[in-house]
Coordinates of C-alpha atoms in Angstrom, one line a residue:
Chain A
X1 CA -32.6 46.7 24.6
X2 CA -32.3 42.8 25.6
X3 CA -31.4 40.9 22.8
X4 CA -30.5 36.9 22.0
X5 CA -28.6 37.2 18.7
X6 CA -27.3 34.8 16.4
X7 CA -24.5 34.6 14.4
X8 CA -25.7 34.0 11.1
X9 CA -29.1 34.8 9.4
X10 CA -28.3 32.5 6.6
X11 CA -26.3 29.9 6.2
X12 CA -26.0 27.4 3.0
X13 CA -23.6 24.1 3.5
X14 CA -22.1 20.8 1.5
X15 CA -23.5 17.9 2.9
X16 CA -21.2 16.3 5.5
X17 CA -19.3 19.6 6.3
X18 CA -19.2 20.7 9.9
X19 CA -21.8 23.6 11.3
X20 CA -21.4 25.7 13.9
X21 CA -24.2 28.1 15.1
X22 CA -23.6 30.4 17.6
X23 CA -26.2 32.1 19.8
X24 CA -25.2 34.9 22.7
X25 CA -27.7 36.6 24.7
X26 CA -27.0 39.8 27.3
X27 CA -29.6 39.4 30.0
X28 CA -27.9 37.0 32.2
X29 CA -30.4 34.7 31.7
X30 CA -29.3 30.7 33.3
X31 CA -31.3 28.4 30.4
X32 CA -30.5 28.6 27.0
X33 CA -32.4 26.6 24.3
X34 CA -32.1 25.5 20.9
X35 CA -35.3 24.7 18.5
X36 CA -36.0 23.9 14.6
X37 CA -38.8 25.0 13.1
X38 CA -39.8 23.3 9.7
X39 CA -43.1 23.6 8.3
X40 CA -45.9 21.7 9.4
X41 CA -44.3 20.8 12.4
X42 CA -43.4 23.4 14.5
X43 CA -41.1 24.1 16.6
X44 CA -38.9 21.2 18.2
X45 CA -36.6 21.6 20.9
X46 CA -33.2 19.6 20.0
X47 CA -31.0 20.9 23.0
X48 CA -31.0 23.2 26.4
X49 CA -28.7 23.9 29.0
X50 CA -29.8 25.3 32.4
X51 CA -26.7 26.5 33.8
X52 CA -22.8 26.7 32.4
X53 CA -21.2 23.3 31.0
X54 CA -24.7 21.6 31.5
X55 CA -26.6 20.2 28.6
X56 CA -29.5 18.2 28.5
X57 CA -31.2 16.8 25.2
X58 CA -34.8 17.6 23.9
X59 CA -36.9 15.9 21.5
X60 CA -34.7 15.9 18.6
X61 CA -31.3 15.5 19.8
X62 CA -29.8 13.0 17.3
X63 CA -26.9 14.5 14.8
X64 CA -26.4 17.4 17.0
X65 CA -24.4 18.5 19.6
X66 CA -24.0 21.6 21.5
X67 CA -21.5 23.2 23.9
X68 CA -21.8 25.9 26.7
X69 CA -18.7 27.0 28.2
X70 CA -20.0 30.6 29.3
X71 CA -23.1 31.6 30.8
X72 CA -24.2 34.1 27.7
X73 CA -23.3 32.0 24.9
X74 CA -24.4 28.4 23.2
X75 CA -23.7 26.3 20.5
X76 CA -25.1 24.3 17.8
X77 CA -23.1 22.1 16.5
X78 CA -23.6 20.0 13.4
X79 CA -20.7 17.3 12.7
X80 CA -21.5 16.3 9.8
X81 CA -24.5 18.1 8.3
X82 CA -27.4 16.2 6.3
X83 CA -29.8 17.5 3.7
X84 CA -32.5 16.8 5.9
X85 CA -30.9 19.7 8.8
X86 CA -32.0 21.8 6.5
X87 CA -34.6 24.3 8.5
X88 CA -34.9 27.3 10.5
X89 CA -32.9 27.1 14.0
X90 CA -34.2 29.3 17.1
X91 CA -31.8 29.8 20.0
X92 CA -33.6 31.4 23.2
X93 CA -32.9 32.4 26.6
X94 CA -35.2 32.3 30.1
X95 CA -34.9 33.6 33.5
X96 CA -35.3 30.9 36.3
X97 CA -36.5 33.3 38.5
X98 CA -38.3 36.5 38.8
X99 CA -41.3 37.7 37.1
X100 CA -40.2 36.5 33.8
X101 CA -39.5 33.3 34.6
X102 CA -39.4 30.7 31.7
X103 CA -40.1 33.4 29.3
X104 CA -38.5 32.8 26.4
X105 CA -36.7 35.0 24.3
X106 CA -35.7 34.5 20.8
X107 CA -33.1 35.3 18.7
X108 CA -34.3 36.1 14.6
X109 CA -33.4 32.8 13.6
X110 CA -31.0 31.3 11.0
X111 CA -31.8 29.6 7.9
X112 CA -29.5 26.6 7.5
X113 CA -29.5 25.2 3.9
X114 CA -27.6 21.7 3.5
X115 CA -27.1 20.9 -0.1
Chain B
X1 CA -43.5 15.8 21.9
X2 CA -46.3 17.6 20.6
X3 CA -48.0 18.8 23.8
X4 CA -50.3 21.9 22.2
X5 CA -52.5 21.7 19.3
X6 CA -53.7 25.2 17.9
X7 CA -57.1 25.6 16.2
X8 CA -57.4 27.0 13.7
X9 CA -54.4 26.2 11.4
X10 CA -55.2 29.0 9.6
X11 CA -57.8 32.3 10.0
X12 CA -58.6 35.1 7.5
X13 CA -59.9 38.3 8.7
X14 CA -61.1 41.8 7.7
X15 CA -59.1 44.8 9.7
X16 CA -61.5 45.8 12.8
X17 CA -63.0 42.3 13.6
X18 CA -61.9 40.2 16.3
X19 CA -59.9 37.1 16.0
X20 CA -60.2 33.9 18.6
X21 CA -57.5 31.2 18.3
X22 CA -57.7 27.9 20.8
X23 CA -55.1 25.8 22.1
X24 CA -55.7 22.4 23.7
X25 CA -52.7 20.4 25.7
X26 CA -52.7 17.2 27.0
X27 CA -50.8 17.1 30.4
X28 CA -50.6 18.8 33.7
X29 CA -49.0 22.6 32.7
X30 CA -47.5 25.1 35.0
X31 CA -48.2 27.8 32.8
X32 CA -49.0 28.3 29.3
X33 CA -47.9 31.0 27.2
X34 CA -48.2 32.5 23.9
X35 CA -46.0 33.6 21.2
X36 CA -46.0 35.7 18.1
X37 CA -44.3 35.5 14.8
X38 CA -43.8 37.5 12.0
X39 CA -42.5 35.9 8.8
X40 CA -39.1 34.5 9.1
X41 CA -38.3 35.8 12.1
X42 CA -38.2 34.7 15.6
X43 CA -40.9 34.2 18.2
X44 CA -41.9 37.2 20.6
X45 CA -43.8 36.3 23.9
X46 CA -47.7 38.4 24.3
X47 CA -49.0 36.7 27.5
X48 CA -48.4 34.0 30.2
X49 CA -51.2 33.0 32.2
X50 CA -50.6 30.6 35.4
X51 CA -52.8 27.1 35.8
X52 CA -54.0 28.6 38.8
X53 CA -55.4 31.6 36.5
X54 CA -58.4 31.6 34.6
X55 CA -58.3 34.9 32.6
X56 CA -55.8 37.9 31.6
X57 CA -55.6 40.6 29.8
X58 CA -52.9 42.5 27.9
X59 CA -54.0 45.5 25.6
X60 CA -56.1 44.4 22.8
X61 CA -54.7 40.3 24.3
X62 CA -57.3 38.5 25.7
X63 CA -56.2 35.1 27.3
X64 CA -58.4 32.4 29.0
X65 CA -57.2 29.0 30.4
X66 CA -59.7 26.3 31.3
X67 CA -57.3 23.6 33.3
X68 CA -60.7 21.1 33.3
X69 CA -60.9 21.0 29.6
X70 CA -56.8 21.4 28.9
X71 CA -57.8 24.1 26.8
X72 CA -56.8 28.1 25.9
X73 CA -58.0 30.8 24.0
X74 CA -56.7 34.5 22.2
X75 CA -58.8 36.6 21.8
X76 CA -57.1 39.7 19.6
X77 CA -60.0 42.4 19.3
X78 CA -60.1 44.9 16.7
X79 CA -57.1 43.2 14.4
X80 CA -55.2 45.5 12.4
X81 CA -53.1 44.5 9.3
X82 CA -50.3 44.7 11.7
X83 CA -51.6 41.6 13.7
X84 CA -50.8 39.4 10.3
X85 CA -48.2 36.9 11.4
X86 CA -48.4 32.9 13.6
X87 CA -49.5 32.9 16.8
X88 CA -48.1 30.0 19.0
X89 CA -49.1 28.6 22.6
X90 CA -46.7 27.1 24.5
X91 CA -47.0 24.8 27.7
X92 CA -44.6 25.0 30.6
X93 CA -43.6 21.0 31.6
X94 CA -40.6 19.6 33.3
X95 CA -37.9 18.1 31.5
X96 CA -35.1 16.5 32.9
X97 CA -35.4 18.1 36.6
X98 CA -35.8 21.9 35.1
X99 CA -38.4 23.5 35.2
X100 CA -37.3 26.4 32.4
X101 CA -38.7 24.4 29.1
X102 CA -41.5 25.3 26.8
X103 CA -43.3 23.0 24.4
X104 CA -44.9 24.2 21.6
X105 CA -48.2 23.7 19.3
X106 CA -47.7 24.2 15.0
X107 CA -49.2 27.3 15.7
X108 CA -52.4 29.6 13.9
X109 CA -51.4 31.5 10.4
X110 CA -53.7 34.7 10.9
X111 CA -54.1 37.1 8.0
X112 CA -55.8 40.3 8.6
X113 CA -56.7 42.3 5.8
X114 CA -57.4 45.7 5.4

């Protein structure tokens, strides 16, 4: 069964520690995305990368960072994490070619808290 | 960027009838796709349907896309309790030279029950 997992489901911080969230998926897939979903305003992509060691932002980019260094895995990174990170982060994964192309897959999400 | 808008925000139903959300969009799409969530978990894709499409079908899915209009709609017939989570349409756009990114709407709360 293909599968995007992340690392943690749940994850409560201190205000201005660092945050790492990790995201691997198994289907050889080239673009890998991170989202946040917060009530009432859906989901909002912050990062993607379409290929290793590329990165490009999205809409929400600012106080995060990511890294990809191999095709199957990409991180969120959080330098110094703020009360208002707290949310619900999505990785997924897409195909740029084939039938499925730019058909996202999703991990199950993990619930940052920032107190 | 908000690029889809779903309508309703949120629909009540009774097990066996049929339930129709809408989607509108603003610019040019490639595609335009929707997704299914249960609570607290992540989003699962239903059905993709191409600009050059006008409707599809997947099971008890029922997808129609009018490109004039900038418009969508699911149709899910004879809901089950089951069918109780968000339903979210998502646009296919380019961003940045790739062509692999999604946008998506706030989404439809459906609650079916039996």
């Amino acid at each position: 069964d293909v599968k995007v997992t992340q690392s943690s489901r749940y994850l409560v911080k201190r205000t201005g520690e660092k945050v790492f969230l990790e995201c691997v998926q198994d289907m050889d897939h080239e673009n890998m995305f991170w989202y946040r979903q917060d009530p009432g305003l859906g989901l909002r992509l912050i990062y993607f990368s379409y290929d290793v060691k590329m990165k490009e932002k999205g809409d929400i980019p600012e106080g995060y960072s990511v890294s990809r260094e191999k095709k199957e895995r990409f991180s969120l990174i959080l330098e110094s994490a703020s009360t208002n990170q707290t949310s619900m982060y999505l990785c997924a994964s897409s195909s740029q070619r084939g039938a499925g192309a730019n058909v996202l897959t999703f991990g199950a999400g993990s619930r940052l808290t920032v107190l | 960027s908000q690029q889809g808008e779903e309508d309703p925000q949120a629909l009540s139903i009774q097990e066996g009838e049929n339930a129709t959300m809408n989607c509108s969009y603003k610019t040019s799409i490639n595609n335009l796709q929707w997704y299914r969530q249960n609570s607290g978990r992540g989003l699962v894709h239903l059905i993709l349907i191409r600009s050059n499409e006008r409707e599809k079908h997947s099971g008890r899915l029922r997808v129609t896309l009018d490109t004039s209009k900038k418009s969508s709609s699911l149709l899910i017939t004879a809901s089950r309790a089951a069918d109780t989570a968000s339903y979210f349409c998502a646009t296919g756009v380019r961003y940045g030279g790739s062509q692999g990114n999604l946008i998506f709407g706030k989404g439809t709360k459906l609650s079916v029950k039996p």
